[in-house]
Phi, psi and omega in degrees: 000314180295325179297321178296318180295319178297323179294321178295320178298319180297320179295316180296317179298321179296319180296319179297317179297320180296320179295318183290332182259358181287150181293156179295157179298150182294151178286164180282000178218161182262122176250109184296339181269352184299318179299342182269358188299324182266355184296333184260347172293328180294341182288346176112143176291339183298328180293319176300322180297314180294322180298318177296319182297310183291319179293327177294322179291319184288319185264005180065054191289030168066212187295320181299315180297319180297319180296319179297317182295320183295324188259019190240028181297317181282335187263004189296335183264013181284138175197122183061217170267032206248290199269041176279002174287146182248109183294343181283349179087002179288156180289134182275154177300155180300136180102339178262340183297328181286348184250017179298140180259131178288135178248125181239146176277323183252149178214130183291350184256006182297332181286354177272350180297129183242098183290340182295332184262358184279128180217108183259017182276347184262167184299143185274074179244142174298134183287349179254304185270348182061024177267150178254013179263131174055058185260137178243147174255131174285120183279004178260319181244349176087358182280157181259137177221151183267141172076170177220359179288177187290345178254009186274167180289324179295318179297316179297318180297323181296326180281317184286317185263346182073026177260126194243353186246125185225146177240134175285123187288348179259312183270346181067015176277145183248138183229157173252123179245148005274003184297324173090004179272157179272140180257122179242085183232127181300340181293346180267359183296327180295327177292320178297323180292327177286322177297316181221085180302143182222148182228142168273162180296329177293319178296321179297319181293334182268357186302317183282000175253350183284126179247005185278142172273158175246157181242128178279172182297330181278004178092353180282147178262145178213158178261123175304130184093345180239039182268150178286155178244135178297137173268107183262079178060086174061039178251024179295333179293331175284317184299314182292327178294315180296315180300323180289317180294334179293347179273349181276101191303309181298322179295313178300312182298324179298315184278347176284343180249100185299337179299338181292337184219022186294336182267004177280141182272350185290123175294326180298319179298314183291322179291323177295321177296317178297318179295320178299316181292324179291322180295323184263005182284136184264004183234034178291153177280343178218154185273034178207162183226142175258125180275031188299311181296320178297319180295323176296319178294323177296315180300319181289314183291327181269004182055044177066020171295321174244122183212163179295133178094357179232120182289140176222171180270139179302325183294321178292319180293316181297317179300314179295316183297314181296317180293321180291316178298321178298313181296328181279341185250348190296146180272182179297331178279355176094000181267166177200169178297332179295310181291327178298326183274317196243348189277126171239190182219142178242148166258124184245131173244122185241127177246127180212155177291150185303322182288337181275351184293330180296340179281353190256032172046063174063037173082188187273154177288147177054036182295127181254342183207138179211132178213155181237131180211126182054044177065019177245123180266126178246123179238142177233133181204165177256144177215139178283159176216153173251340174207159180247128177268127182250135182267128178272145176294153180296134178289150180293151181270340184276166180243163180275187184294340179270010180060034176243147179294136176278122179269113182286164175231148180219135176291147178302325183295329179295316182279344174287344179298345175305336185249028180269000179085355182239325180295133184264131174245126181264143176242151184268316182232108352283158179295124182198162174248124185244143171230136184238143175218131180285125178253335177221127179265138178275162175299328178233120186257123178257124178246137180237122176271121183283089182270334188251136174230149180241143170231192184290347188245317184204178181252132182247154178236133176270117185273008184304130177276138178254124177269122184219154176277143176279329178231154172059053170282107183263106186284329186293344178282347187235334175228139180291135181236145180289155177290153178301153181291323181263148185296316184275358183279139181268140177287115181260100184235011181256134186231154172241140179287135177238342179206140181219115178264132181235158177239133179241143175096190182287161184305316185259357183237358185280190181213163182251146171218164185230141169255124182229154182258139172261114189293326186299330180236001182055039177257155179253142180232142174259127183235123174228099184057246183275348184274121178231124180213148178286146181217171181270148177302329180295329180289333181297322185275357182262007185256169178279087184299136180244317178210141184226151173237123178250143179254132181289132178287142181279000000 
């Protein structure tokens, strides 16, 4: 009897164990990525730890990142089931000794690395799982795969394709799969430099003195800083803006050193910095750069106001970009490298009828003076600016004897009179008479010629040519400027052109190109997407200028 009872207990215990160890019931839908969910847990929690640490350092991950950095001396080399080895030779904690990764100087598969197919300009997503976590690049075919464990896509690819050399896109460590050892060979340093270009402060200071050309792997020569940018479906308005900003020395130098913004959380800031370093890198594998990652960050930050496949105006994009970068970079005192380079100040006098004042949202900002006379309200206030908009005269409606439209020309000084403090500019909404006077000049002056106007039916372009000097633009001869604040300080009102964006063609079908100056040789180059060619300074002034950047002479 007792034997029967014991047998029944054993059967019940077995059923309970089977229930507790049985897999969960299947979901009501099929998720193709679900079988991979545990493939990367096998790679080790240490990898997640390192990923958190590095992402915290790059994005300035606040208190959590700081806490991770403080407590991670022993874990700093953790990666996958991988970097628990300690190069200092110290004894590792119990449990990590079994996971040490062998590091080799030599690898029989290094000769299979194909630098011709490597392209790190695109988003770092696994080509199978589309995840951006723990991604490796195959150095043989150039494709991206997630993970390095035995169930990962990179491991599977190494077996199926016979490709054995992989680099972690975050830590820059190189591994041989499926063997799993780390490769420490100096011959791979050039790949690391292309993946993540780096500059010393001494190199940054010498950039404008460098006259050497660089040679890409395909044998083509290129100038660092003068490389073409891919046009990814109507993104020429982004390309000319980036090419122009690359001429602003303090801005460029700031973004060439990632330590200047490593604690910022903005993806746009980091992507702009990466693009800047790639454009000025002298060891690229190809003489061109794709702004794909930067464009993805722009689409996200602008909530698709600017996106691939939709044409926009460079002035709108530049205005948004500068303001967004400033907000992401500003310090507690409110300053940033953007304002240091481009911010000036205007004195504005606004005259409007008393009844129209209600349309102006409680008057002007920073109003310093307001008076009413004969039912006309006059307000005076100061306002900062990052660029100045210039109005072009209306083109003539008649044609010449050859039945061709006469394209008028206007000197730059004529349209700059808008800011002399006396010329009146009328506004429609709300109706007012405005007068502007420059009170503070920025180190870099951005001028925008308003060529495009919109009405209810279509978009029009003003073809008026603007005559401007390429060097020695003396503003004080044409607009009144205030005396310097300090007695011994010199009024710096003379500027040299460093970038000129032009528009060619019809309003909705045309394209943008940029003329930029190379300081090391004072030569001018014309850049249109991937096309880069040297040109004469005289050609710069013969185009339909749309937006310009001038540098203040020291």
